[in-house]
Amino acid sequence: MERAQQGPRARYREQTRAEIKNLALRQLAEGGGGALALTRIAKEMGLSGPALYRYFTSRDDLLSALIRDAYDDAAAAMARAAARSARGSRGGRARLHDLAAAYRAWAVAEPHRYLLIQGDPVPGYVAPADTLERARAVLGPFLPLFAAGKPGPAVAGTVEEMAAWLAADGAVGAWVARYAPDAVAPGLEAGEAGEAGEAGTAVEAGATRASGEAEAVGGTRTGGVDRAAASALAGAVLAWTQVHGSVSLEVAGQYTGMAHRGGTLLGAHMELLADAFGLE
């Protein structure tokens, strides 16, 4: 009985929160993060300030909700693109182009939301810690593409640095294992990487060897870490810098008046990156 009585209230609360977020997104589209004002939103909705604060306790609370939503939507778009691209016999190079195009498509369609999560920081705002995992979910689909790559000299230094990062930070190893389980050392299942609390320790133990163990031959390990994992991480980070750089310039209008299309330039970046990692 109590649950039935609470149901409509909960629905009304979610509807009101959704309306507040929609108005906030309109403000962001008009003037960026600095234009967000709860007093204006309350006035448009016919609410008092105290009434609005029952739904979001502060401007930062509302910003955090918008940022979480944006990351989650971008991650869902990337996951759908990865699933479509994985069908059939498309190679890593073609799949890289598919993911980059999906990232760009979401950003171009949602420019104010993209700039909220990838643009200039909002003055005085500190994002909550859980946005890091959400950001990694956006980039996760890139990891398995580069795990099977053959990094060339141009990216060797980055691969070495990513190997050191993997050895030092178990949470990063958990991220790699979740999206590219074949890239981590035998004995670590993808599900183990997602376990809370001990995830970092488990991945680090699976990705590194005891100090006295001999290195595997054939260049399969780098700095005590499986080369596939280091390659996956290096490729994903480099893909992020290339895609983010190109797309951010486009979304911010920096290509206006220039002859090229944003997709053409992004495609060229991805070709160079695929060459550097020997993707087929």
PDB file of N, CA, C and O in Angstrom, residues 69-146:
ATOM      1  N   ASP A  69      24.832  12.373 -16.929  1.00  0.00           N
ATOM      2  CA  ASP A  69      23.949  12.011 -18.037  1.00  0.00           C
ATOM      3  C   ASP A  69      24.688  12.070 -19.369  1.00  0.00           C
ATOM      4  O   ASP A  69      24.520  11.188 -20.231  1.00  0.00           O
ATOM      5  N   ALA A  70      25.496  13.121 -19.562  1.00  0.00           N
ATOM      6  CA  ALA A  70      26.208  13.284 -20.833  1.00  0.00           C
ATOM      7  C   ALA A  70      27.205  12.156 -21.045  1.00  0.00           C
ATOM      8  O   ALA A  70      27.281  11.569 -22.139  1.00  0.00           O
ATOM      9  N   TYR A  71      27.979  11.848 -20.018  1.00  0.00           N
ATOM     10  CA  TYR A  71      28.929  10.744 -20.144  1.00  0.00           C
ATOM     11  C   TYR A  71      28.212   9.427 -20.429  1.00  0.00           C
ATOM     12  O   TYR A  71      28.647   8.637 -21.281  1.00  0.00           O
ATOM     13  N   ASP A  72      27.115   9.187 -19.717  1.00  0.00           N
ATOM     14  CA  ASP A  72      26.391   7.925 -19.904  1.00  0.00           C
ATOM     15  C   ASP A  72      25.808   7.822 -21.308  1.00  0.00           C
ATOM     16  O   ASP A  72      25.836   6.750 -21.927  1.00  0.00           O
ATOM     17  N   ASP A  73      25.293   8.929 -21.826  1.00  0.00           N
ATOM     18  CA  ASP A  73      24.738   8.903 -23.179  1.00  0.00           C
ATOM     19  C   ASP A  73      25.842   8.704 -24.217  1.00  0.00           C
ATOM     20  O   ASP A  73      25.669   7.956 -25.191  1.00  0.00           O
ATOM     21  N   ALA A  74      26.966   9.386 -24.019  1.00  0.00           N
ATOM     22  CA  ALA A  74      28.084   9.220 -24.951  1.00  0.00           C
ATOM     23  C   ALA A  74      28.606   7.787 -24.904  1.00  0.00           C
ATOM     24  O   ALA A  74      28.911   7.186 -25.947  1.00  0.00           O
ATOM     25  N   ALA A  75      28.701   7.223 -23.699  1.00  0.00           N
ATOM     26  CA  ALA A  75      29.175   5.847 -23.562  1.00  0.00           C
ATOM     27  C   ALA A  75      28.216   4.868 -24.235  1.00  0.00           C
ATOM     28  O   ALA A  75      28.647   3.905 -24.877  1.00  0.00           O
ATOM     29  N   ALA A  76      26.911   5.116 -24.108  1.00  0.00           N
ATOM     30  CA  ALA A  76      25.929   4.244 -24.754  1.00  0.00           C
ATOM     31  C   ALA A  76      26.058   4.321 -26.273  1.00  0.00           C
ATOM     32  O   ALA A  76      25.965   3.297 -26.964  1.00  0.00           O
ATOM     33  N   ALA A  77      26.281   5.528 -26.796  1.00  0.00           N
ATOM     34  CA  ALA A  77      26.457   5.679 -28.249  1.00  0.00           C
ATOM     35  C   ALA A  77      27.699   4.936 -28.725  1.00  0.00           C
ATOM     36  O   ALA A  77      27.690   4.284 -29.779  1.00  0.00           O
ATOM     37  N   MET A  78      28.778   5.001 -27.941  1.00  0.00           N
ATOM     38  CA  MET A  78      30.004   4.305 -28.313  1.00  0.00           C
ATOM     39  C   MET A  78      29.830   2.796 -28.223  1.00  0.00           C
ATOM     40  O   MET A  78      30.337   2.046 -29.066  1.00  0.00           O
ATOM     41  N   ALA A  79      29.118   2.333 -27.208  1.00  0.00           N
ATOM     42  CA  ALA A  79      28.880   0.891 -27.069  1.00  0.00           C
ATOM     43  C   ALA A  79      28.046   0.354 -28.233  1.00  0.00           C
ATOM     44  O   ALA A  79      28.320  -0.740 -28.749  1.00  0.00           O
ATOM     45  N   ARG A  80      27.048   1.116 -28.644  1.00  0.00           N
ATOM     46  CA  ARG A  80      26.236   0.687 -29.787  1.00  0.00           C
ATOM     47  C   ARG A  80      27.074   0.636 -31.062  1.00  0.00           C
ATOM     48  O   ARG A  80      26.971  -0.311 -31.853  1.00  0.00           O
ATOM     49  N   ALA A  81      27.924   1.643 -31.241  1.00  0.00           N
ATOM     50  CA  ALA A  81      28.780   1.672 -32.426  1.00  0.00           C
ATOM     51  C   ALA A  81      29.752   0.498 -32.415  1.00  0.00           C
ATOM     52  O   ALA A  81      30.007  -0.127 -33.447  1.00  0.00           O
ATOM     53  N   ALA A  82      30.307   0.190 -31.244  1.00  0.00           N
ATOM     54  CA  ALA A  82      31.245  -0.926 -31.136  1.00  0.00           C
ATOM     55  C   ALA A  82      30.562  -2.244 -31.456  1.00  0.00           C
ATOM     56  O   ALA A  82      31.130  -3.112 -32.135  1.00  0.00           O
ATOM     57  N   ALA A  83      29.325  -2.419 -30.969  1.00  0.00           N
ATOM     58  CA  ALA A  83      28.592  -3.661 -31.230  1.00  0.00           C
ATOM     59  C   ALA A  83      28.288  -3.811 -32.722  1.00  0.00           C
ATOM     60  O   ALA A  83      28.445  -4.897 -33.287  1.00  0.00           O
ATOM     61  N   ARG A  84      27.874  -2.717 -33.349  1.00  0.00           N
ATOM     62  CA  ARG A  84      27.597  -2.785 -34.794  1.00  0.00           C
ATOM     63  C   ARG A  84      28.869  -3.091 -35.575  1.00  0.00           C
ATOM     64  O   ARG A  84      28.873  -3.903 -36.503  1.00  0.00           O
ATOM     65  N   SER A  85      29.953  -2.434 -35.197  1.00  0.00           N
ATOM     66  CA  SER A  85      31.201  -2.571 -35.934  1.00  0.00           C
ATOM     67  C   SER A  85      31.816  -3.957 -35.775  1.00  0.00           C
ATOM     68  O   SER A  85      32.534  -4.435 -36.661  1.00  0.00           O
ATOM     69  N   ALA A  86      31.553  -4.593 -34.639  1.00  0.00           N
ATOM     70  CA  ALA A  86      32.143  -5.907 -34.367  1.00  0.00           C
ATOM     71  C   ALA A  86      31.496  -7.018 -35.187  1.00  0.00           C
ATOM     72  O   ALA A  86      32.056  -8.110 -35.296  1.00  0.00           O
ATOM     73  N   ARG A  87      30.325  -6.747 -35.747  1.00  0.00           N
ATOM     74  CA  ARG A  87      29.665  -7.764 -36.562  1.00  0.00           C
ATOM     75  C   ARG A  87      30.416  -7.963 -37.875  1.00  0.00           C
ATOM     76  O   ARG A  87      30.992  -7.046 -38.428  1.00  0.00           O
ATOM     77  N   GLY A  88      30.399  -9.161 -38.373  1.00  0.00           N
ATOM     78  CA  GLY A  88      31.058  -9.441 -39.644  1.00  0.00           C
ATOM     79  C   GLY A  88      32.559  -9.579 -39.477  1.00  0.00           C
ATOM     80  O   GLY A  88      33.065  -9.964 -38.424  1.00  0.00           O
ATOM     81  N   SER A  89      33.278  -9.236 -40.533  1.00  0.00           N
ATOM     82  CA  SER A  89      34.731  -9.457 -40.537  1.00  0.00           C
ATOM     83  C   SER A  89      35.507  -8.159 -40.664  1.00  0.00           C
ATOM     84  O   SER A  89      36.577  -8.121 -41.254  1.00  0.00           O
ATOM     85  N   ARG A  90      34.978  -7.083 -40.126  1.00  0.00           N
ATOM     86  CA  ARG A  90      35.674  -5.802 -40.194  1.00  0.00           C
ATOM     87  C   ARG A  90      36.935  -5.847 -39.345  1.00  0.00           C
ATOM     88  O   ARG A  90      36.922  -6.301 -38.198  1.00  0.00           O
ATOM     89  N   GLY A  91      38.027  -5.357 -39.901  1.00  0.00           N
ATOM     90  CA  GLY A  91      39.294  -5.352 -39.197  1.00  0.00           C
ATOM     91  C   GLY A  91      39.410  -4.182 -38.234  1.00  0.00           C
ATOM     92  O   GLY A  91      38.523  -3.322 -38.160  1.00  0.00           O
ATOM     93  N   GLY A  92      40.526  -4.150 -37.509  1.00  0.00           N
ATOM     94  CA  GLY A  92      40.732  -3.115 -36.510  1.00  0.00           C
ATOM     95  C   GLY A  92      40.744  -1.716 -37.083  1.00  0.00           C
ATOM     96  O   GLY A  92      40.245  -0.772 -36.452  1.00  0.00           O
ATOM     97  N   ARG A  93      41.301  -1.559 -38.267  1.00  0.00           N
ATOM     98  CA  ARG A  93      41.365  -0.237 -38.886  1.00  0.00           C
ATOM     99  C   ARG A  93      39.953   0.300 -39.171  1.00  0.00           C
ATOM    100  O   ARG A  93      39.637   1.449 -38.848  1.00  0.00           O
ATOM    101  N   ALA A  94      39.121  -0.523 -39.791  1.00  0.00           N
ATOM    102  CA  ALA A  94      37.757  -0.096 -40.106  1.00  0.00           C
ATOM    103  C   ALA A  94      36.962   0.174 -38.831  1.00  0.00           C
ATOM    104  O   ALA A  94      36.178   1.141 -38.761  1.00  0.00           O
ATOM    105  N   ARG A  95      37.164  -0.651 -37.814  1.00  0.00           N
ATOM    106  CA  ARG A  95      36.445  -0.454 -36.560  1.00  0.00           C
ATOM    107  C   ARG A  95      36.902   0.818 -35.853  1.00  0.00           C
ATOM    108  O   ARG A  95      36.093   1.500 -35.208  1.00  0.00           O
ATOM    109  N   LEU A  96      38.172   1.155 -35.983  1.00  0.00           N
ATOM    110  CA  LEU A  96      38.664   2.411 -35.416  1.00  0.00           C
ATOM    111  C   LEU A  96      37.947   3.595 -36.058  1.00  0.00           C
ATOM    112  O   LEU A  96      37.524   4.537 -35.370  1.00  0.00           O
ATOM    113  N   HIS A  97      37.811   3.563 -37.374  1.00  0.00           N
ATOM    114  CA  HIS A  97      37.079   4.625 -38.066  1.00  0.00           C
ATOM    115  C   HIS A  97      35.625   4.680 -37.602  1.00  0.00           C
ATOM    116  O   HIS A  97      35.058   5.775 -37.432  1.00  0.00           O
ATOM    117  N   ASP A  98      35.010   3.514 -37.400  1.00  0.00           N
ATOM    118  CA  ASP A  98      33.619   3.472 -36.953  1.00  0.00           C
ATOM    119  C   ASP A  98      33.463   4.152 -35.587  1.00  0.00           C
ATOM    120  O   ASP A  98      32.535   4.939 -35.370  1.00  0.00           O
ATOM    121  N   LEU A  99      34.368   3.838 -34.659  1.00  0.00           N
ATOM    122  CA  LEU A  99      34.273   4.410 -33.317  1.00  0.00           C
ATOM    123  C   LEU A  99      34.530   5.908 -33.333  1.00  0.00           C
ATOM    124  O   LEU A  99      33.838   6.680 -32.652  1.00  0.00           O
ATOM    125  N   ALA A 100      35.527   6.323 -34.086  1.00  0.00           N
ATOM    126  CA  ALA A 100      35.822   7.756 -34.174  1.00  0.00           C
ATOM    127  C   ALA A 100      34.632   8.508 -34.763  1.00  0.00           C
ATOM    128  O   ALA A 100      34.271   9.603 -34.294  1.00  0.00           O
ATOM    129  N   ALA A 101      34.012   7.930 -35.784  1.00  0.00           N
ATOM    130  CA  ALA A 101      32.852   8.570 -36.409  1.00  0.00           C
ATOM    131  C   ALA A 101      31.682   8.656 -35.437  1.00  0.00           C
ATOM    132  O   ALA A 101      30.946   9.659 -35.413  1.00  0.00           O
ATOM    133  N   ALA A 102      31.496   7.618 -34.609  1.00  0.00           N
ATOM    134  CA  ALA A 102      30.412   7.629 -33.627  1.00  0.00           C
ATOM    135  C   ALA A 102      30.650   8.694 -32.566  1.00  0.00           C
ATOM    136  O   ALA A 102      29.715   9.391 -32.143  1.00  0.00           O
ATOM    137  N   TYR A 103      31.894   8.821 -32.119  1.00  0.00           N
ATOM    138  CA  TYR A 103      32.257   9.846 -31.134  1.00  0.00           C
ATOM    139  C   TYR A 103      31.949  11.228 -31.707  1.00  0.00           C
ATOM    140  O   TYR A 103      31.327  12.070 -31.049  1.00  0.00           O
ATOM    141  N   ARG A 104      32.380  11.450 -32.941  1.00  0.00           N
ATOM    142  CA  ARG A 104      32.145  12.747 -33.576  1.00  0.00           C
ATOM    143  C   ARG A 104      30.658  13.000 -33.764  1.00  0.00           C
ATOM    144  O   ARG A 104      30.174  14.120 -33.528  1.00  0.00           O
ATOM    145  N   ALA A 105      29.911  11.988 -34.194  1.00  0.00           N
ATOM    146  CA  ALA A 105      28.482  12.162 -34.443  1.00  0.00           C
ATOM    147  C   ALA A 105      27.757  12.581 -33.176  1.00  0.00           C
ATOM    148  O   ALA A 105      26.890  13.467 -33.200  1.00  0.00           O
ATOM    149  N   TRP A 106      28.090  11.951 -32.051  1.00  0.00           N
ATOM    150  CA  TRP A 106      27.438  12.329 -30.792  1.00  0.00           C
ATOM    151  C   TRP A 106      27.794  13.762 -30.418  1.00  0.00           C
ATOM    152  O   TRP A 106      26.925  14.543 -30.021  1.00  0.00           O
ATOM    153  N   ALA A 107      29.055  14.128 -30.547  1.00  0.00           N
ATOM    154  CA  ALA A 107      29.494  15.468 -30.163  1.00  0.00           C
ATOM    155  C   ALA A 107      28.857  16.541 -31.035  1.00  0.00           C
ATOM    156  O   ALA A 107      28.434  17.591 -30.540  1.00  0.00           O
ATOM    157  N   VAL A 108      28.787  16.293 -32.340  1.00  0.00           N
ATOM    158  CA  VAL A 108      28.216  17.283 -33.255  1.00  0.00           C
ATOM    159  C   VAL A 108      26.710  17.429 -33.022  1.00  0.00           C
ATOM    160  O   VAL A 108      26.159  18.525 -33.133  1.00  0.00           O
ATOM    161  N   ALA A 109      26.053  16.326 -32.690  1.00  0.00           N
ATOM    162  CA  ALA A 109      24.616  16.373 -32.427  1.00  0.00           C
ATOM    163  C   ALA A 109      24.289  16.995 -31.079  1.00  0.00           C
ATOM    164  O   ALA A 109      23.200  17.543 -30.889  1.00  0.00           O
ATOM    165  N   GLU A 110      25.228  16.902 -30.126  1.00  0.00           N
ATOM    166  CA  GLU A 110      25.009  17.401 -28.767  1.00  0.00           C
ATOM    167  C   GLU A 110      26.157  18.336 -28.373  1.00  0.00           C
ATOM    168  O   GLU A 110      26.860  18.087 -27.387  1.00  0.00           O
ATOM    169  N   PRO A 111      26.374  19.425 -29.099  1.00  0.00           N
ATOM    170  CA  PRO A 111      27.583  20.229 -28.865  1.00  0.00           C
ATOM    171  C   PRO A 111      27.683  20.822 -27.465  1.00  0.00           C
ATOM    172  O   PRO A 111      28.774  20.828 -26.873  1.00  0.00           O
ATOM    173  N   HIS A 112      26.574  21.300 -26.907  1.00  0.00           N
ATOM    174  CA  HIS A 112      26.633  21.898 -25.577  1.00  0.00           C
ATOM    175  C   HIS A 112      26.900  20.841 -24.503  1.00  0.00           C
ATOM    176  O   HIS A 112      27.591  21.125 -23.517  1.00  0.00           O
ATOM    177  N   ARG A 113      26.399  19.634 -24.709  1.00  0.00           N
ATOM    178  CA  ARG A 113      26.667  18.561 -23.749  1.00  0.00           C
ATOM    179  C   ARG A 113      28.102  18.071 -23.900  1.00  0.00           C
ATOM    180  O   ARG A 113      28.768  17.755 -22.911  1.00  0.00           O
ATOM    181  N   TYR A 114      28.572  17.999 -25.138  1.00  0.00           N
ATOM    182  CA  TYR A 114      29.961  17.612 -25.353  1.00  0.00           C
ATOM    183  C   TYR A 114      30.911  18.603 -24.703  1.00  0.00           C
ATOM    184  O   TYR A 114      31.867  18.216 -24.014  1.00  0.00           O
ATOM    185  N   LEU A 115      30.657  19.890 -24.902  1.00  0.00           N
ATOM    186  CA  LEU A 115      31.538  20.909 -24.322  1.00  0.00           C
ATOM    187  C   LEU A 115      31.437  20.925 -22.795  1.00  0.00           C
ATOM    188  O   LEU A 115      32.389  21.323 -22.113  1.00  0.00           O
ATOM    189  N   LEU A 116      30.305  20.498 -22.258  1.00  0.00           N
ATOM    190  CA  LEU A 116      30.172  20.428 -20.810  1.00  0.00           C
ATOM    191  C   LEU A 116      31.160  19.436 -20.216  1.00  0.00           C
ATOM    192  O   LEU A 116      31.736  19.668 -19.150  1.00  0.00           O
ATOM    193  N   ILE A 117      31.371  18.310 -20.921  1.00  0.00           N
ATOM    194  CA  ILE A 117      32.258  17.279 -20.370  1.00  0.00           C
ATOM    195  C   ILE A 117      33.673  17.348 -20.934  1.00  0.00           C
ATOM    196  O   ILE A 117      34.601  16.791 -20.339  1.00  0.00           O
ATOM    197  N   GLN A 118      33.860  18.012 -22.069  1.00  0.00           N
ATOM    198  CA  GLN A 118      35.179  18.040 -22.699  1.00  0.00           C
ATOM    199  C   GLN A 118      35.703  19.454 -22.943  1.00  0.00           C
ATOM    200  O   GLN A 118      36.812  19.614 -23.439  1.00  0.00           O
ATOM    201  N   GLY A 119      34.914  20.459 -22.625  1.00  0.00           N
ATOM    202  CA  GLY A 119      35.332  21.834 -22.855  1.00  0.00           C
ATOM    203  C   GLY A 119      36.025  22.435 -21.645  1.00  0.00           C
ATOM    204  O   GLY A 119      36.521  21.727 -20.762  1.00  0.00           O
ATOM    205  N   ASP A 120      36.051  23.752 -21.591  1.00  0.00           N
ATOM    206  CA  ASP A 120      36.695  24.450 -20.477  1.00  0.00           C
ATOM    207  C   ASP A 120      35.972  24.143 -19.177  1.00  0.00           C
ATOM    208  O   ASP A 120      34.735  24.081 -19.137  1.00  0.00           O
ATOM    209  N   PRO A 121      36.708  23.980 -18.068  1.00  0.00           N
ATOM    210  CA  PRO A 121      36.064  23.723 -16.778  1.00  0.00           C
ATOM    211  C   PRO A 121      35.153  24.880 -16.367  1.00  0.00           C
ATOM    212  O   PRO A 121      35.436  26.044 -16.660  1.00  0.00           O
ATOM    213  N   VAL A 122      34.059  24.556 -15.688  1.00  0.00           N
ATOM    214  CA  VAL A 122      33.165  25.585 -15.158  1.00  0.00           C
ATOM    215  C   VAL A 122      33.834  26.185 -13.924  1.00  0.00           C
ATOM    216  O   VAL A 122      34.241  25.446 -13.019  1.00  0.00           O
ATOM    217  N   PRO A 123      33.994  27.493 -13.863  1.00  0.00           N
ATOM    218  CA  PRO A 123      34.674  28.120 -12.717  1.00  0.00           C
ATOM    219  C   PRO A 123      34.054  27.714 -11.387  1.00  0.00           C
ATOM    220  O   PRO A 123      32.838  27.750 -11.209  1.00  0.00           O
ATOM    221  N   GLY A 124      34.905  27.287 -10.459  1.00  0.00           N
ATOM    222  CA  GLY A 124      34.460  26.950  -9.121  1.00  0.00           C
ATOM    223  C   GLY A 124      33.842  25.577  -8.963  1.00  0.00           C
ATOM    224  O   GLY A 124      33.441  25.199  -7.862  1.00  0.00           O
ATOM    225  N   TYR A 125      33.770  24.818 -10.060  1.00  0.00           N
ATOM    226  CA  TYR A 125      33.127  23.509  -9.990  1.00  0.00           C
ATOM    227  C   TYR A 125      34.166  22.393  -9.973  1.00  0.00           C
ATOM    228  O   TYR A 125      35.125  22.416 -10.750  1.00  0.00           O
ATOM    229  N   VAL A 126      33.962  21.409  -9.112  1.00  0.00           N
ATOM    230  CA  VAL A 126      34.808  20.221  -9.055  1.00  0.00           C
ATOM    231  C   VAL A 126      33.932  19.002  -9.320  1.00  0.00           C
ATOM    232  O   VAL A 126      32.982  18.742  -8.580  1.00  0.00           O
ATOM    233  N   ALA A 127      34.241  18.279 -10.370  1.00  0.00           N
ATOM    234  CA  ALA A 127      33.422  17.128 -10.749  1.00  0.00           C
ATOM    235  C   ALA A 127      33.551  16.013  -9.718  1.00  0.00           C
ATOM    236  O   ALA A 127      34.626  15.810  -9.141  1.00  0.00           O
ATOM    237  N   PRO A 128      32.489  15.259  -9.468  1.00  0.00           N
ATOM    238  CA  PRO A 128      32.560  14.142  -8.525  1.00  0.00           C
ATOM    239  C   PRO A 128      33.456  13.029  -9.057  1.00  0.00           C
ATOM    240  O   PRO A 128      33.660  12.895 -10.267  1.00  0.00           O
ATOM    241  N   ALA A 129      33.969  12.228  -8.140  1.00  0.00           N
ATOM    242  CA  ALA A 129      34.948  11.199  -8.504  1.00  0.00           C
ATOM    243  C   ALA A 129      34.371  10.165  -9.467  1.00  0.00           C
ATOM    244  O   ALA A 129      35.106   9.608 -10.288  1.00  0.00           O
ATOM    245  N   ASP A 130      33.066   9.918  -9.402  1.00  0.00           N
ATOM    246  CA  ASP A 130      32.506   8.854 -10.241  1.00  0.00           C
ATOM    247  C   ASP A 130      32.476   9.212 -11.727  1.00  0.00           C
ATOM    248  O   ASP A 130      32.215   8.350 -12.562  1.00  0.00           O
ATOM    249  N   THR A 131      32.744  10.467 -12.066  1.00  0.00           N
ATOM    250  CA  THR A 131      32.770  10.817 -13.484  1.00  0.00           C
ATOM    251  C   THR A 131      33.979  10.210 -14.192  1.00  0.00           C
ATOM    252  O   THR A 131      33.965  10.058 -15.416  1.00  0.00           O
ATOM    253  N   LEU A 132      35.019   9.850 -13.442  1.00  0.00           N
ATOM    254  CA  LEU A 132      36.186   9.238 -14.066  1.00  0.00           C
ATOM    255  C   LEU A 132      35.821   7.912 -14.715  1.00  0.00           C
ATOM    256  O   LEU A 132      36.199   7.644 -15.869  1.00  0.00           O
ATOM    257  N   GLU A 133      35.082   7.074 -14.003  1.00  0.00           N
ATOM    258  CA  GLU A 133      34.672   5.791 -14.574  1.00  0.00           C
ATOM    259  C   GLU A 133      33.737   5.995 -15.761  1.00  0.00           C
ATOM    260  O   GLU A 133      33.777   5.234 -16.737  1.00  0.00           O
ATOM    261  N   ARG A 134      32.915   7.006 -15.692  1.00  0.00           N
ATOM    262  CA  ARG A 134      32.022   7.277 -16.816  1.00  0.00           C
ATOM    263  C   ARG A 134      32.809   7.730 -18.045  1.00  0.00           C
ATOM    264  O   ARG A 134      32.494   7.337 -19.171  1.00  0.00           O
ATOM    265  N   ALA A 135      33.823   8.545 -17.823  1.00  0.00           N
ATOM    266  CA  ALA A 135      34.665   8.974 -18.941  1.00  0.00           C
ATOM    267  C   ALA A 135      35.392   7.781 -19.546  1.00  0.00           C
ATOM    268  O   ALA A 135      35.530   7.674 -20.779  1.00  0.00           O
ATOM    269  N   ARG A 136      35.851   6.870 -18.711  1.00  0.00           N
ATOM    270  CA  ARG A 136      36.541   5.685 -19.213  1.00  0.00           C
ATOM    271  C   ARG A 136      35.604   4.778 -19.993  1.00  0.00           C
ATOM    272  O   ARG A 136      36.029   4.087 -20.921  1.00  0.00           O
ATOM    273  N   ALA A 137      34.318   4.793 -19.639  1.00  0.00           N
ATOM    274  CA  ALA A 137      33.352   3.985 -20.378  1.00  0.00           C
ATOM    275  C   ALA A 137      33.192   4.486 -21.813  1.00  0.00           C
ATOM    276  O   ALA A 137      32.912   3.700 -22.723  1.00  0.00           O
ATOM    277  N   VAL A 138      33.371   5.794 -22.019  1.00  0.00           N
ATOM    278  CA  VAL A 138      33.295   6.344 -23.371  1.00  0.00           C
ATOM    279  C   VAL A 138      34.457   5.833 -24.214  1.00  0.00           C
ATOM    280  O   VAL A 138      34.302   5.493 -25.388  1.00  0.00           O
ATOM    281  N   LEU A 139      35.638   5.754 -23.617  1.00  0.00           N
ATOM    282  CA  LEU A 139      36.840   5.359 -24.353  1.00  0.00           C
ATOM    283  C   LEU A 139      37.076   3.861 -24.357  1.00  0.00           C
ATOM    284  O   LEU A 139      37.856   3.360 -25.169  1.00  0.00           O
ATOM    285  N   GLY A 140      36.408   3.127 -23.489  1.00  0.00           N
ATOM    286  CA  GLY A 140      36.646   1.697 -23.373  1.00  0.00           C
ATOM    287  C   GLY A 140      36.595   0.917 -24.669  1.00  0.00           C
ATOM    288  O   GLY A 140      37.447   0.040 -24.903  1.00  0.00           O
ATOM    289  N   PRO A 141      35.617   1.184 -25.569  1.00  0.00           N
ATOM    290  CA  PRO A 141      35.554   0.402 -26.805  1.00  0.00           C
ATOM    291  C   PRO A 141      36.786   0.506 -27.688  1.00  0.00           C
ATOM    292  O   PRO A 141      36.999  -0.357 -28.548  1.00  0.00           O
ATOM    293  N   PHE A 142      37.626   1.532 -27.494  1.00  0.00           N
ATOM    294  CA  PHE A 142      38.852   1.629 -28.282  1.00  0.00           C
ATOM    295  C   PHE A 142      39.903   0.602 -27.838  1.00  0.00           C
ATOM    296  O   PHE A 142      40.762   0.204 -28.629  1.00  0.00           O
ATOM    297  N   LEU A 143      39.844   0.161 -26.594  1.00  0.00           N
ATOM    298  CA  LEU A 143      40.904  -0.679 -26.044  1.00  0.00           C
ATOM    299  C   LEU A 143      41.132  -1.982 -26.809  1.00  0.00           C
ATOM    300  O   LEU A 143      42.279  -2.304 -27.149  1.00  0.00           O
ATOM    301  N   PRO A 144      40.096  -2.781 -27.084  1.00  0.00           N
ATOM    302  CA  PRO A 144      40.365  -4.062 -27.757  1.00  0.00           C
ATOM    303  C   PRO A 144      40.922  -3.900 -29.168  1.00  0.00           C
ATOM    304  O   PRO A 144      41.605  -4.807 -29.662  1.00  0.00           O
ATOM    305  N   LEU A 145      40.662  -2.785 -29.825  1.00  0.00           N
ATOM    306  CA  LEU A 145      41.189  -2.593 -31.177  1.00  0.00           C
ATOM    307  C   LEU A 145      42.708  -2.570 -31.176  1.00  0.00           C
ATOM    308  O   LEU A 145      43.354  -3.126 -32.070  1.00  0.00           O
ATOM    309  N   PHE A 146      43.287  -1.924 -30.176  1.00  0.00           N
ATOM    310  CA  PHE A 146      44.737  -1.747 -30.137  1.00  0.00           C
ATOM    311  C   PHE A 146      45.450  -2.889 -29.418  1.00  0.00           C
ATOM    312  O   PHE A 146      46.669  -3.022 -29.523  1.00  0.00           O
TER     313      PHE A 146
END
